[in-house]
Amino acid sequence: MAVTPASTEVPVGAGEPHRFVICGDDTLAYRLADELINRHKLAVTVIMPSRASTYGRRIGKLNGVSIIESEQPDTDAYRSAKLEEADALALVGRNDIANIEAALQAHGINPGLRIVVRMFNTSLSEGIAQLPYCTVLSDGALAAPAFVAAAVGEATPSEGLRGGALVVARRDEVSEREILCGLAISEGRDGADLLPAEQDAADLVLAFAVPRKPAALTPRPRLTHRHPVGAILGRVWRRLRFVLAGFVGLLVAGAVILALQHPDGSWWEAIYAATLAAFGGADAEPRATALEQVTLLVLTIVSIALIPLLTGAVVDAVVKARLEVLDGAVPKRIAEHVVVVGLGGVGSYVIEGLHALGVDVVAIDKSADARGVQVARELGIPLIIGDASKRDTLLAASVPTSRALVVITSDDSVNLETALIGRSVHPDLRVVLRLFDGDFAEQVQRAFDLTISRSVSYLAVPFFAARLLGHNLEAIPIDRRVLLMADLVVAPYSVMEKQTVGDLRRPGEAWLLEVTNTLGARLPSSLPPGRRLRRGERLLMVATRAGLARLMQETSPPPDTAPRPPIIPHDSPPHHRSTPHPRDENDSDGERGGTSGPGRSTTTDSG
């Protein structure tokens, strides 16, 4: 979930100092601090309980970061962080109530402060989002579409961009006149080539939205999400079908024997006599043949035993079936479903997304108190409370007949173990992993051929950073990388004011989609390359993380106390246009995030 505040925000631009404060000490806090320091060259202070914690040590290694130790971001901690001089505050702790309290205290210290709050509880999110100075974001909601797309075999999420006006599609799914920009060349490559210079070669494109229904996402007949009455009847039938078959077989055999003994009689008379005998209602027939008497006697005696058994089986089946429906038990014949392991902040959004697409889901978590357990029950999704790293648990979830296994717990080792067990029971299974560490993800790819992995913090951090800087954006996840789409305004005296349309066609880094001039006219990206950009014009760009950071710098006015940035020569290579991020040469930190292919090392934390 991402809630945009009601107030109009002004992007960080002129004026010094630019100070940003982050409260938290998990992977999101670390990656956010790294993003602001290394990509945007900003001063960052982090308030955390202890610099000796796992991520406290990692944050402390970032160049130029200031750390203040405090159990909670209280008034004293804010004073130490000079919050009254800060441009923005990010509250990314995992305690929603504590984040709300910290936001209110921060606003009291600095009423003009831009505040971005990480929230898990949807109801609380809607409440705090009403505060005009707060932006509420959920890293789970931001990352979930990428996991959903990977689970169903799509390159990118199926949601439309720009309010549904634009979509990401395969080139063969849209006509050439609908294509706005080529996003990536992915076919036949270890890793996708983003924003290629050969735009016509891109097989993944950004296009104007038209009605389309990709085959992979075509809703299928639902297997698990049925009305409770239908589900109960189905389970009763599966439990009683053998008992009923035996009872009917006994009646048929008795009717056949009686009919053969009376050739002149009708079949109806034979069935009538057999049924009365079976239910103990037949009268004695002294003149009947010995075979008739034996048959009637057997039917009567056996029925006395079968009727209570049948009655008990019906009651037992109905009761157990109703309990299974209420508990979300897994139907024995479910197939072509997606198994989701881990129902935390991300898992709850993933099962909602899959359910909305009409995909059958089975959910697993070891704790009945996990955030997504109640969501699964409300949606009628079959739920298993158990250890997914155990083979029996995965078999209970019908992994051998599933279409995909999505493992998104917060533990890398558990995720890998579960994935390997899933592959052992279903060798061709599509496995989507949540892996925190990028280097580990690449090693997993090489060793186990588990090539689909995603990172929650990697997908969410650009949104948090952009909102702190006063920008809004949309993300296009592609494999384990991401492209960002944002509106930027050419500020007076900015570097961008001296550039042209052609300068914004930067292969591998950024691509211009649209220009809105100062009169409000929307001009297409097919403008002549020599057309100069003017102050006040709005640029719709799609870019890599590194490319967007550079564009933000180029569209902002120069600091009041610093000399004007040099004008970048138009013929310079894209990675020489400004001071690069330490690993921008291959965009490995921000864009690769881990499993890009052999020989491409990454060092990201990707939780």
Short mmCIF file of N, CA, C and O in Angstrom, two decimals, residues 90-132:
data_model
loop_
_atom_site.label_atom_id
_atom_site.label_comp_id
_atom_site.label_asym_id
_atom_site.label_seq_id
_atom_site.Cartn_x
_atom_site.Cartn_y
_atom_site.Cartn_z
N ALA A 90 12.55 9.54 7.81
CA ALA A 90 12.01 8.23 7.46
C ALA A 90 11.88 7.39 8.72
O ALA A 90 12.88 7.14 9.41
N LEU A 91 10.68 6.96 9.04
CA LEU A 91 10.42 6.09 10.18
C LEU A 91 10.15 4.69 9.64
O LEU A 91 9.06 4.40 9.16
N VAL A 92 11.16 3.82 9.69
CA VAL A 92 11.06 2.51 9.05
C VAL A 92 11.14 1.37 10.05
O VAL A 92 11.45 0.24 9.69
N GLY A 93 10.85 1.64 11.32
CA GLY A 93 10.81 0.58 12.31
C GLY A 93 9.63 -0.35 12.06
O GLY A 93 8.72 -0.04 11.27
N ARG A 94 9.60 -1.47 12.76
CA ARG A 94 8.56 -2.48 12.55
C ARG A 94 7.38 -2.34 13.50
O ARG A 94 6.45 -3.15 13.44
N ASN A 95 7.42 -1.36 14.39
CA ASN A 95 6.33 -1.14 15.34
C ASN A 95 5.48 0.02 14.85
O ASN A 95 5.90 1.18 14.88
N ASP A 96 4.27 -0.28 14.39
CA ASP A 96 3.41 0.76 13.81
C ASP A 96 3.07 1.85 14.81
O ASP A 96 3.11 3.04 14.48
N ILE A 97 2.72 1.46 16.04
CA ILE A 97 2.33 2.45 17.04
C ILE A 97 3.51 3.36 17.36
O ILE A 97 3.36 4.58 17.49
N ALA A 98 4.70 2.76 17.52
CA ALA A 98 5.88 3.56 17.81
C ALA A 98 6.18 4.53 16.66
O ALA A 98 6.61 5.67 16.89
N ASN A 99 5.96 4.09 15.43
CA ASN A 99 6.18 4.98 14.28
C ASN A 99 5.21 6.16 14.29
O ASN A 99 5.59 7.30 13.97
N ILE A 100 3.96 5.90 14.65
CA ILE A 100 2.98 6.98 14.71
C ILE A 100 3.38 8.00 15.78
O ILE A 100 3.36 9.22 15.55
N GLU A 101 3.74 7.50 16.96
CA GLU A 101 4.14 8.39 18.05
C GLU A 101 5.37 9.21 17.65
O GLU A 101 5.45 10.42 17.90
N ALA A 102 6.33 8.55 16.99
CA ALA A 102 7.54 9.25 16.57
C ALA A 102 7.23 10.31 15.52
O ALA A 102 7.84 11.39 15.51
N ALA A 103 6.27 10.05 14.64
CA ALA A 103 5.89 11.03 13.62
C ALA A 103 5.27 12.27 14.25
O ALA A 103 5.56 13.41 13.85
N LEU A 104 4.41 12.07 15.23
CA LEU A 104 3.78 13.20 15.90
C LEU A 104 4.80 14.04 16.66
O LEU A 104 4.75 15.28 16.63
N GLN A 105 5.75 13.39 17.33
CA GLN A 105 6.79 14.12 18.05
C GLN A 105 7.67 14.91 17.07
O GLN A 105 8.03 16.07 17.32
N ALA A 106 8.01 14.29 15.94
CA ALA A 106 8.86 14.95 14.96
C ALA A 106 8.18 16.17 14.38
O ALA A 106 8.81 17.22 14.17
N HIS A 107 6.89 16.08 14.11
CA HIS A 107 6.17 17.22 13.56
C HIS A 107 6.14 18.38 14.56
O HIS A 107 6.20 19.55 14.17
N GLY A 108 6.07 18.05 15.85
CA GLY A 108 6.09 19.10 16.85
C GLY A 108 7.42 19.83 16.89
O GLY A 108 7.47 21.04 17.15
N ILE A 109 8.51 19.13 16.60
CA ILE A 109 9.84 19.75 16.59
C ILE A 109 10.08 20.54 15.32
O ILE A 109 10.65 21.63 15.35
N ASN A 110 9.63 20.00 14.18
CA ASN A 110 9.87 20.63 12.88
C ASN A 110 8.59 20.53 12.05
O ASN A 110 8.39 19.58 11.31
N PRO A 111 7.71 21.53 12.16
CA PRO A 111 6.41 21.46 11.45
C PRO A 111 6.55 21.38 9.94
O PRO A 111 5.63 20.91 9.26
N GLY A 112 7.65 21.85 9.37
CA GLY A 112 7.82 21.80 7.93
C GLY A 112 8.49 20.54 7.43
O GLY A 112 8.80 20.42 6.24
N LEU A 113 8.70 19.59 8.31
CA LEU A 113 9.44 18.37 7.97
C LEU A 113 8.60 17.44 7.10
O LEU A 113 7.40 17.24 7.35
N ARG A 114 9.21 16.89 6.07
CA ARG A 114 8.58 15.84 5.27
C ARG A 114 8.81 14.51 5.98
O ARG A 114 9.94 14.14 6.27
N ILE A 115 7.75 13.75 6.25
CA ILE A 115 7.86 12.51 7.01
C ILE A 115 7.33 11.35 6.18
O ILE A 115 6.22 11.41 5.64
N VAL A 116 8.13 10.30 6.06
CA VAL A 116 7.73 9.08 5.37
C VAL A 116 7.70 7.96 6.41
O VAL A 116 8.69 7.72 7.10
N VAL A 117 6.56 7.29 6.53
CA VAL A 117 6.35 6.30 7.57
C VAL A 117 6.10 4.93 6.96
O VAL A 117 5.28 4.78 6.06
N ARG A 118 6.82 3.95 7.45
CA ARG A 118 6.58 2.55 7.06
C ARG A 118 5.52 1.98 7.99
O ARG A 118 5.64 2.03 9.20
N MET A 119 4.47 1.40 7.41
CA MET A 119 3.37 0.85 8.20
C MET A 119 3.00 -0.53 7.69
O MET A 119 3.09 -0.81 6.49
N PHE A 120 2.56 -1.37 8.62
CA PHE A 120 2.10 -2.71 8.27
C PHE A 120 0.57 -2.82 8.38
O PHE A 120 -0.06 -3.42 7.54
N ASN A 121 0.00 -2.24 9.42
CA ASN A 121 -1.43 -2.33 9.67
C ASN A 121 -2.19 -1.41 8.71
O ASN A 121 -1.98 -0.19 8.71
N THR A 122 -3.08 -1.99 7.92
CA THR A 122 -3.80 -1.22 6.91
C THR A 122 -4.68 -0.14 7.52
O THR A 122 -4.73 0.99 7.04
N SER A 123 -5.38 -0.47 8.59
CA SER A 123 -6.28 0.50 9.22
C SER A 123 -5.50 1.68 9.78
O SER A 123 -5.89 2.84 9.60
N LEU A 124 -4.38 1.38 10.44
CA LEU A 124 -3.55 2.46 10.97
C LEU A 124 -2.97 3.29 9.84
O LEU A 124 -2.82 4.51 9.95
N SER A 125 -2.62 2.63 8.74
CA SER A 125 -2.05 3.35 7.59
C SER A 125 -3.03 4.38 7.07
O SER A 125 -2.67 5.53 6.78
N GLU A 126 -4.29 3.99 6.95
CA GLU A 126 -5.30 4.91 6.43
C GLU A 126 -5.50 6.08 7.38
O GLU A 126 -5.75 7.21 6.96
N GLY A 127 -5.35 5.81 8.67
CA GLY A 127 -5.54 6.89 9.64
C GLY A 127 -4.41 7.90 9.61
O GLY A 127 -4.66 9.11 9.51
N ILE A 128 -3.17 7.45 9.67
CA ILE A 128 -2.04 8.37 9.71
C ILE A 128 -1.84 9.07 8.37
O ILE A 128 -1.30 10.18 8.32
N ALA A 129 -2.29 8.45 7.29
CA ALA A 129 -2.15 9.09 5.97
C ALA A 129 -2.99 10.35 5.86
O ALA A 129 -2.78 11.16 4.95
N GLN A 130 -3.94 10.53 6.77
CA GLN A 130 -4.75 11.75 6.75
C GLN A 130 -3.96 12.96 7.23
O GLN A 130 -4.38 14.10 7.00
N LEU A 131 -2.83 12.72 7.89
CA LEU A 131 -1.99 13.83 8.30
C LEU A 131 -1.29 14.39 7.06
O LEU A 131 -0.60 13.65 6.36
N PRO A 132 -1.43 15.66 6.77
CA PRO A 132 -0.92 16.20 5.49
C PRO A 132 0.59 16.17 5.36
O PRO A 132 1.11 16.26 4.25
#
